[in-house]
Structure formats: C-alpha cells, structure tokens
C-alpha cells in the first residue's frame, strides 16, 4: 500500500489544514485531537510519510524511532501527565480501526480510564 498524500495529517503537515500545535520540531508534530476522547488527547506524528507502525518500524531508522518515542514521553511530561498516568495508543490498519493512514500515537490522560477501557468508548 502506498502512502496517501491526501490524508488529513499530510494536509496538516503541508499547512493546508489548521491544527492546535502542542509541540513541534524538525521531525515531529504533536497537536490536539479534533474530537477528544479524554480531557487531554494529543496526537503525535512523525513528519516523514509513514502509513502506520508497521511501516515506521520497518522503514524508519532506529534513531528516528527512538527519537519519536522519547518525544512522546517528553510531551506527556510537559503536559503534566506523568504523575497520575496516561495511555499511549496506536491504531494500525483495518482491524484496529485506523482512520488516518499517517502513523500516529494518541496520548490520552487527564482522568482515570475505566478498567478494560480501550482507546474509544472510555
Ligand atoms: P485513528 O482512528 O487512530 O486513525 O485516529 C485518528 C484521529 O485523528 C481521531 O481521533 C480523529 O479525531 C483525529 N483527527 C481527524 N482529523 C483531525 C484533524 N483535522 N485535526 C486533529 N485531529 C484529527
């Protein structure tokens, strides 16, 4: 499957759609989810065009992958989520219900997630 340049996050990265930026550097963008499922719901994406975690883990460099996840933790700490805890979720492909085919993780926090609660319907 080829990367779809017209996906929503590609448009955000090109500046064609607005976003509420939480963090940005040369390789990563983090922004508030447009339909938050939790008091804090931030999406973190690499700027390079990876479809999903399969693509990112297979084709990203170890440095890129390591940097990405280090930044996910840094962003969560900057949002004050580390003390009470938070969830990091990545939906990949059809079975997981991935809607936007640009690799992303969701950082979800700000309240307790009920036991067994998944990314949606919490
Ligand atoms: P997923 O279902 O894991 O692919 O998650 C995609 C997420 O992107 C959903 O939580 C959407 O609410 C969110 N989303 C879709 N469009 C936008 C947008 N323009 N800005 C911010 N978040 C968005």
Short mmCIF file of N, CA and C and ligand atoms in Angstrom, two decimals:
data_model
loop_
_atom_site.label_atom_id
_atom_site.label_comp_id
_atom_site.label_asym_id
_atom_site.label_seq_id
_atom_site.Cartn_x
_atom_site.Cartn_y
_atom_site.Cartn_z
N UNK A 1 0.85 -1.20 0.00
CA UNK A 1 0.00 0.00 0.00
C UNK A 1 0.89 1.25 0.00
N UNK A 2 0.58 2.16 -0.91
CA UNK A 2 1.38 3.40 -0.99
C UNK A 2 0.82 4.45 -0.02
N UNK A 3 1.69 5.32 0.42
CA UNK A 3 1.28 6.42 1.30
C UNK A 3 0.35 7.36 0.53
N UNK A 4 -0.75 7.73 1.16
CA UNK A 4 -1.75 8.63 0.54
C UNK A 4 -1.44 10.08 0.92
N UNK A 5 -0.93 10.83 -0.04
CA UNK A 5 -0.55 12.23 0.23
C UNK A 5 -1.73 13.14 0.57
N UNK A 6 -2.94 12.64 0.35
CA UNK A 6 -4.13 13.47 0.61
C UNK A 6 -4.75 13.17 1.97
N UNK A 7 -4.09 12.35 2.81
CA UNK A 7 -4.68 12.10 4.13
C UNK A 7 -4.63 13.38 4.98
N UNK A 8 -5.51 13.43 5.96
CA UNK A 8 -5.69 14.65 6.77
C UNK A 8 -4.39 15.13 7.41
N UNK A 9 -3.59 14.20 7.92
CA UNK A 9 -2.37 14.63 8.62
C UNK A 9 -1.32 15.14 7.63
N UNK A 10 -1.31 14.59 6.42
CA UNK A 10 -0.41 15.11 5.39
C UNK A 10 -0.80 16.56 5.07
N UNK A 11 -2.11 16.82 5.04
CA UNK A 11 -2.58 18.20 4.77
C UNK A 11 -2.20 19.13 5.92
N UNK A 12 -2.30 18.63 7.16
CA UNK A 12 -1.87 19.44 8.31
C UNK A 12 -0.38 19.75 8.19
N UNK A 13 0.41 18.74 7.85
CA UNK A 13 1.86 18.94 7.74
C UNK A 13 2.22 19.92 6.63
N UNK A 14 1.42 19.96 5.57
CA UNK A 14 1.67 20.92 4.48
C UNK A 14 1.09 22.30 4.78
N UNK A 15 0.40 22.42 5.91
CA UNK A 15 -0.20 23.71 6.27
C UNK A 15 -1.51 23.99 5.55
N UNK A 16 -2.09 22.96 4.95
CA UNK A 16 -3.36 23.14 4.22
C UNK A 16 -4.57 23.06 5.14
N UNK A 17 -4.37 22.47 6.32
CA UNK A 17 -5.41 22.41 7.34
C UNK A 17 -4.80 22.93 8.65
N UNK A 18 -5.62 23.60 9.47
CA UNK A 18 -5.09 24.11 10.74
C UNK A 18 -4.92 23.00 11.76
N UNK A 19 -4.12 23.27 12.78
CA UNK A 19 -4.04 22.33 13.90
C UNK A 19 -3.68 23.13 15.15
N UNK A 20 -4.03 22.56 16.30
CA UNK A 20 -3.68 23.18 17.59
C UNK A 20 -2.40 22.50 18.06
N UNK A 21 -1.27 23.13 17.72
CA UNK A 21 0.03 22.51 17.98
C UNK A 21 0.37 22.52 19.47
N UNK A 22 0.84 21.37 19.92
CA UNK A 22 1.30 21.22 21.30
C UNK A 22 2.82 21.22 21.33
N UNK A 23 3.43 20.63 20.31
CA UNK A 23 4.90 20.55 20.23
C UNK A 23 5.27 20.35 18.76
N UNK A 24 6.38 20.98 18.38
CA UNK A 24 6.86 20.76 17.01
C UNK A 24 8.38 20.87 16.98
N UNK A 25 9.03 19.99 16.25
CA UNK A 25 10.45 20.16 15.94
C UNK A 25 10.66 19.69 14.51
N UNK A 26 11.91 19.48 14.12
CA UNK A 26 12.18 19.18 12.70
C UNK A 26 11.60 17.83 12.26
N UNK A 27 11.35 16.93 13.21
CA UNK A 27 10.91 15.59 12.79
C UNK A 27 9.54 15.18 13.30
N UNK A 28 8.97 15.97 14.21
CA UNK A 28 7.74 15.55 14.90
C UNK A 28 6.76 16.70 15.04
N UNK A 29 5.47 16.38 14.93
CA UNK A 29 4.42 17.35 15.25
C UNK A 29 3.45 16.69 16.24
N UNK A 30 3.08 17.43 17.28
CA UNK A 30 2.06 16.96 18.23
C UNK A 30 0.98 18.02 18.29
N UNK A 31 -0.27 17.58 18.22
CA UNK A 31 -1.39 18.53 18.20
C UNK A 31 -2.61 17.91 18.87
N UNK A 32 -3.52 18.78 19.29
CA UNK A 32 -4.74 18.29 19.96
C UNK A 32 -5.64 17.58 18.97
N UNK A 33 -6.19 16.44 19.42
CA UNK A 33 -7.17 15.72 18.60
C UNK A 33 -8.42 16.58 18.44
N UNK A 34 -8.98 16.58 17.24
CA UNK A 34 -10.14 17.42 16.94
C UNK A 34 -11.40 16.91 17.66
N UNK A 35 -11.41 15.65 18.02
CA UNK A 35 -12.57 15.05 18.72
C UNK A 35 -12.06 14.33 19.96
N UNK A 36 -11.67 15.10 21.00
CA UNK A 36 -11.01 14.48 22.15
C UNK A 36 -11.87 13.45 22.88
N UNK A 37 -11.23 12.32 23.21
CA UNK A 37 -11.91 11.23 23.95
C UNK A 37 -11.63 11.34 25.44
N UNK A 38 -10.70 12.22 25.80
CA UNK A 38 -10.27 12.37 27.19
C UNK A 38 -9.96 13.85 27.40
N UNK A 39 -9.86 14.32 28.67
CA UNK A 39 -9.53 15.73 28.90
C UNK A 39 -8.25 16.15 28.17
N UNK A 40 -7.25 15.27 28.13
CA UNK A 40 -6.06 15.51 27.31
C UNK A 40 -6.03 14.44 26.23
N UNK A 41 -6.03 14.86 24.96
CA UNK A 41 -5.98 13.91 23.85
C UNK A 41 -5.12 14.54 22.75
N UNK A 42 -3.87 14.12 22.77
CA UNK A 42 -2.89 14.69 21.85
C UNK A 42 -2.44 13.62 20.87
N UNK A 43 -2.28 14.00 19.62
CA UNK A 43 -1.75 13.09 18.59
C UNK A 43 -0.31 13.47 18.32
N UNK A 44 0.54 12.47 18.20
CA UNK A 44 1.95 12.72 17.87
C UNK A 44 2.25 12.00 16.57
N UNK A 45 2.82 12.75 15.62
CA UNK A 45 3.12 12.16 14.31
C UNK A 45 4.55 12.49 13.88
N UNK A 46 5.18 11.54 13.18
CA UNK A 46 6.46 11.88 12.55
C UNK A 46 6.15 12.74 11.32
N UNK A 47 7.06 13.63 10.96
CA UNK A 47 6.80 14.44 9.77
C UNK A 47 7.02 13.65 8.48
N UNK A 48 7.87 12.64 8.55
CA UNK A 48 8.08 11.82 7.35
C UNK A 48 6.85 10.94 7.11
N UNK A 49 6.58 10.60 5.85
CA UNK A 49 5.33 9.91 5.49
C UNK A 49 5.33 8.40 5.74
N UNK A 50 5.03 8.01 6.97
CA UNK A 50 4.86 6.59 7.29
C UNK A 50 3.37 6.30 7.46
N UNK A 51 2.93 5.18 6.95
CA UNK A 51 1.50 4.85 6.95
C UNK A 51 1.02 4.43 8.34
N UNK A 52 1.80 3.57 8.97
CA UNK A 52 1.38 3.01 10.26
C UNK A 52 2.62 2.50 10.99
N UNK A 53 2.43 1.85 12.12
CA UNK A 53 3.60 1.42 12.90
C UNK A 53 4.37 0.32 12.18
N UNK A 54 3.67 -0.45 11.37
CA UNK A 54 4.35 -1.46 10.52
C UNK A 54 5.39 -0.79 9.65
N UNK A 55 4.94 0.23 8.95
CA UNK A 55 5.77 0.97 8.01
C UNK A 55 6.90 1.69 8.78
N UNK A 56 6.52 2.36 9.88
CA UNK A 56 7.50 3.13 10.65
C UNK A 56 8.58 2.22 11.23
N UNK A 57 8.17 1.10 11.82
CA UNK A 57 9.15 0.21 12.47
C UNK A 57 10.01 -0.52 11.45
N UNK A 58 9.46 -0.75 10.24
CA UNK A 58 10.23 -1.46 9.21
C UNK A 58 11.14 -0.52 8.43
N UNK A 59 10.69 0.71 8.23
CA UNK A 59 11.40 1.61 7.32
C UNK A 59 12.01 2.85 7.97
N UNK A 60 11.63 3.13 9.20
CA UNK A 60 12.26 4.25 9.90
C UNK A 60 13.63 3.82 10.41
N UNK A 61 14.52 4.79 10.62
CA UNK A 61 15.82 4.45 11.21
C UNK A 61 15.63 4.26 12.71
N UNK A 62 16.57 3.54 13.31
CA UNK A 62 16.50 3.32 14.76
C UNK A 62 16.53 4.67 15.48
N UNK A 63 17.30 5.60 14.96
CA UNK A 63 17.39 6.93 15.57
C UNK A 63 16.03 7.65 15.50
N UNK A 64 15.40 7.54 14.35
CA UNK A 64 14.09 8.17 14.14
C UNK A 64 13.04 7.57 15.09
N UNK A 65 13.05 6.25 15.18
CA UNK A 65 12.08 5.56 16.02
C UNK A 65 12.33 5.88 17.49
N UNK A 66 13.59 5.82 17.90
CA UNK A 66 13.94 6.11 19.28
C UNK A 66 13.59 7.54 19.65
N UNK A 67 13.92 8.46 18.76
CA UNK A 67 13.63 9.88 18.99
C UNK A 67 12.13 10.10 19.12
N UNK A 68 11.36 9.44 18.25
CA UNK A 68 9.90 9.60 18.27
C UNK A 68 9.34 9.22 19.65
N UNK A 69 9.72 8.05 20.14
CA UNK A 69 9.14 7.59 21.41
C UNK A 69 9.71 8.37 22.60
N UNK A 70 10.94 8.82 22.50
CA UNK A 70 11.47 9.69 23.56
C UNK A 70 10.64 10.97 23.63
N UNK A 71 10.28 11.50 22.46
CA UNK A 71 9.49 12.73 22.40
C UNK A 71 8.07 12.51 22.91
N UNK A 72 7.51 11.34 22.65
CA UNK A 72 6.17 11.04 23.17
C UNK A 72 6.18 11.18 24.70
N UNK A 73 7.19 10.60 25.34
CA UNK A 73 7.30 10.70 26.80
C UNK A 73 7.54 12.13 27.25
N UNK A 74 8.38 12.84 26.51
CA UNK A 74 8.68 14.24 26.85
C UNK A 74 7.41 15.10 26.77
N UNK A 75 6.63 14.89 25.72
CA UNK A 75 5.39 15.65 25.53
C UNK A 75 4.41 15.34 26.67
N UNK A 76 4.28 14.06 27.01
CA UNK A 76 3.37 13.68 28.11
C UNK A 76 3.81 14.36 29.41
N UNK A 77 5.12 14.37 29.66
CA UNK A 77 5.61 15.04 30.89
C UNK A 77 5.33 16.53 30.83
N UNK A 78 5.52 17.12 29.65
CA UNK A 78 5.29 18.57 29.53
C UNK A 78 3.81 18.92 29.74
N UNK A 79 2.95 17.95 29.53
CA UNK A 79 1.51 18.17 29.76
C UNK A 79 1.12 17.83 31.19
N UNK A 80 2.10 17.42 31.99
CA UNK A 80 1.86 17.11 33.40
C UNK A 80 1.15 15.79 33.63
N UNK A 81 1.29 14.87 32.66
CA UNK A 81 0.54 13.62 32.76
C UNK A 81 1.28 12.52 33.51
N UNK A 82 2.57 12.71 33.74
CA UNK A 82 3.38 11.60 34.26
C UNK A 82 3.01 11.21 35.70
N UNK A 83 2.56 12.17 36.49
CA UNK A 83 2.27 11.84 37.88
C UNK A 83 1.06 10.92 38.02
N UNK A 84 -0.04 11.27 37.37
CA UNK A 84 -1.27 10.47 37.52
C UNK A 84 -1.35 9.34 36.50
N UNK A 85 -0.54 9.39 35.45
CA UNK A 85 -0.55 8.34 34.44
C UNK A 85 -1.36 8.71 33.21
N UNK A 86 -1.12 7.98 32.18
CA UNK A 86 -1.77 8.26 30.89
C UNK A 86 -1.64 7.03 30.00
N UNK A 87 -2.36 7.05 28.90
CA UNK A 87 -2.31 5.93 27.95
C UNK A 87 -1.77 6.40 26.62
N UNK A 88 -0.95 5.55 26.01
CA UNK A 88 -0.47 5.79 24.64
C UNK A 88 -1.01 4.68 23.77
N UNK A 89 -1.73 5.08 22.70
CA UNK A 89 -2.41 4.11 21.83
C UNK A 89 -2.04 4.40 20.39
N UNK A 90 -1.86 3.32 19.61
CA UNK A 90 -1.70 3.49 18.18
C UNK A 90 -2.56 2.46 17.46
N UNK A 91 -3.51 2.95 16.68
CA UNK A 91 -4.35 2.05 15.89
C UNK A 91 -3.68 1.83 14.54
N UNK A 92 -3.58 0.57 14.18
CA UNK A 92 -2.87 0.23 12.95
C UNK A 92 -3.71 -0.66 12.07
N UNK A 93 -4.09 -0.12 10.92
CA UNK A 93 -4.80 -0.91 9.92
C UNK A 93 -6.27 -1.14 10.23
N UNK A 94 -6.86 -1.90 9.36
CA UNK A 94 -8.30 -2.16 9.31
C UNK A 94 -8.86 -2.71 10.64
N UNK A 95 -8.24 -3.76 11.16
CA UNK A 95 -8.79 -4.40 12.36
C UNK A 95 -8.78 -3.48 13.56
N UNK A 96 -7.82 -2.56 13.60
CA UNK A 96 -7.71 -1.64 14.75
C UNK A 96 -8.55 -0.39 14.55
N UNK A 97 -9.12 -0.24 13.35
CA UNK A 97 -9.95 0.94 13.09
C UNK A 97 -9.14 2.20 12.88
N UNK A 98 -7.96 2.06 12.25
CA UNK A 98 -7.16 3.26 11.94
C UNK A 98 -7.90 4.09 10.89
N UNK A 99 -8.13 5.36 11.21
CA UNK A 99 -8.88 6.23 10.29
C UNK A 99 -7.97 7.07 9.41
N UNK A 100 -6.85 7.47 9.96
CA UNK A 100 -5.96 8.36 9.19
C UNK A 100 -4.67 7.58 8.88
N UNK A 101 -4.38 7.35 7.59
CA UNK A 101 -3.24 6.50 7.23
C UNK A 101 -1.90 7.23 7.21
N UNK A 102 -1.63 7.94 8.31
CA UNK A 102 -0.31 8.51 8.58
C UNK A 102 -0.02 8.11 10.02
N UNK A 103 1.08 7.40 10.25
CA UNK A 103 1.36 6.86 11.58
C UNK A 103 1.20 7.92 12.67
N UNK A 104 0.49 7.55 13.72
CA UNK A 104 0.31 8.47 14.84
C UNK A 104 0.09 7.68 16.12
N UNK A 105 0.46 8.29 17.24
CA UNK A 105 0.05 7.74 18.53
C UNK A 105 -0.84 8.77 19.22
N UNK A 106 -1.77 8.24 19.98
CA UNK A 106 -2.66 9.07 20.80
C UNK A 106 -2.08 9.09 22.21
N UNK A 107 -1.95 10.28 22.80
CA UNK A 107 -1.64 10.40 24.23
C UNK A 107 -2.95 10.80 24.90
N UNK A 108 -3.40 9.95 25.84
CA UNK A 108 -4.71 10.14 26.47
C UNK A 108 -4.54 10.23 27.97
N UNK A 109 -5.03 11.31 28.56
CA UNK A 109 -4.89 11.46 30.01
C UNK A 109 -5.83 12.51 30.56
N UNK A 110 -5.63 12.79 31.84
CA UNK A 110 -6.42 13.85 32.48
C UNK A 110 -7.53 13.31 33.35
N UNK A 111 -7.80 12.02 33.26
CA UNK A 111 -8.74 11.37 34.18
C UNK A 111 -8.48 9.87 34.14
N UNK A 112 -9.08 9.17 35.11
CA UNK A 112 -8.87 7.73 35.17
C UNK A 112 -9.66 7.04 34.05
N UNK A 113 -9.00 6.11 33.39
CA UNK A 113 -9.66 5.30 32.36
C UNK A 113 -10.23 4.07 33.07
N UNK A 114 -11.49 3.79 32.78
CA UNK A 114 -12.09 2.66 33.50
C UNK A 114 -11.42 1.35 33.11
N UNK A 115 -11.40 0.41 34.06
CA UNK A 115 -10.75 -0.87 33.84
C UNK A 115 -11.24 -1.50 32.54
N UNK A 116 -10.30 -1.93 31.72
CA UNK A 116 -10.67 -2.58 30.47
C UNK A 116 -11.02 -1.61 29.37
N UNK A 117 -11.07 -0.30 29.68
CA UNK A 117 -11.41 0.68 28.66
C UNK A 117 -10.35 0.73 27.57
N UNK A 118 -10.76 0.78 26.34
CA UNK A 118 -9.83 0.87 25.25
C UNK A 118 -9.76 2.33 24.78
N UNK A 119 -9.18 2.55 23.61
CA UNK A 119 -8.97 3.92 23.18
C UNK A 119 -10.28 4.67 22.99
N UNK A 120 -11.27 3.97 22.48
CA UNK A 120 -12.55 4.63 22.25
C UNK A 120 -13.57 4.10 23.26
N UNK A 121 -14.59 4.86 23.50
CA UNK A 121 -15.62 4.44 24.41
C UNK A 121 -15.16 4.38 25.85
N UNK A 122 -14.20 5.27 26.19
CA UNK A 122 -13.71 5.27 27.56
C UNK A 122 -14.60 6.12 28.45
P1 LIG B 1 -7.18 6.82 14.32
O1 LIG B 1 -8.61 6.37 14.32
O2 LIG B 1 -6.32 6.10 15.32
O3 LIG B 1 -6.61 6.81 12.92
O4 LIG B 1 -7.18 8.30 14.85
C1 LIG B 1 -7.37 9.40 14.04
C2 LIG B 1 -7.65 10.56 14.95
O5 LIG B 1 -7.47 11.75 14.22
C3 LIG B 1 -9.07 10.61 15.53
O6 LIG B 1 -9.01 10.58 16.95
C4 LIG B 1 -9.63 11.93 14.99
O7 LIG B 1 -10.46 12.58 15.91
C5 LIG B 1 -8.38 12.71 14.70
N1 LIG B 1 -8.50 13.73 13.66
C6 LIG B 1 -9.07 13.63 12.44
N2 LIG B 1 -8.96 14.78 11.77
C7 LIG B 1 -8.28 15.64 12.58
C8 LIG B 1 -7.84 16.99 12.45
N3 LIG B 1 -8.08 17.72 11.34
N4 LIG B 1 -7.18 17.55 13.49
C9 LIG B 1 -6.95 16.85 14.62
N5 LIG B 1 -7.32 15.56 14.79
C10 LIG B 1 -7.98 14.97 13.79
#
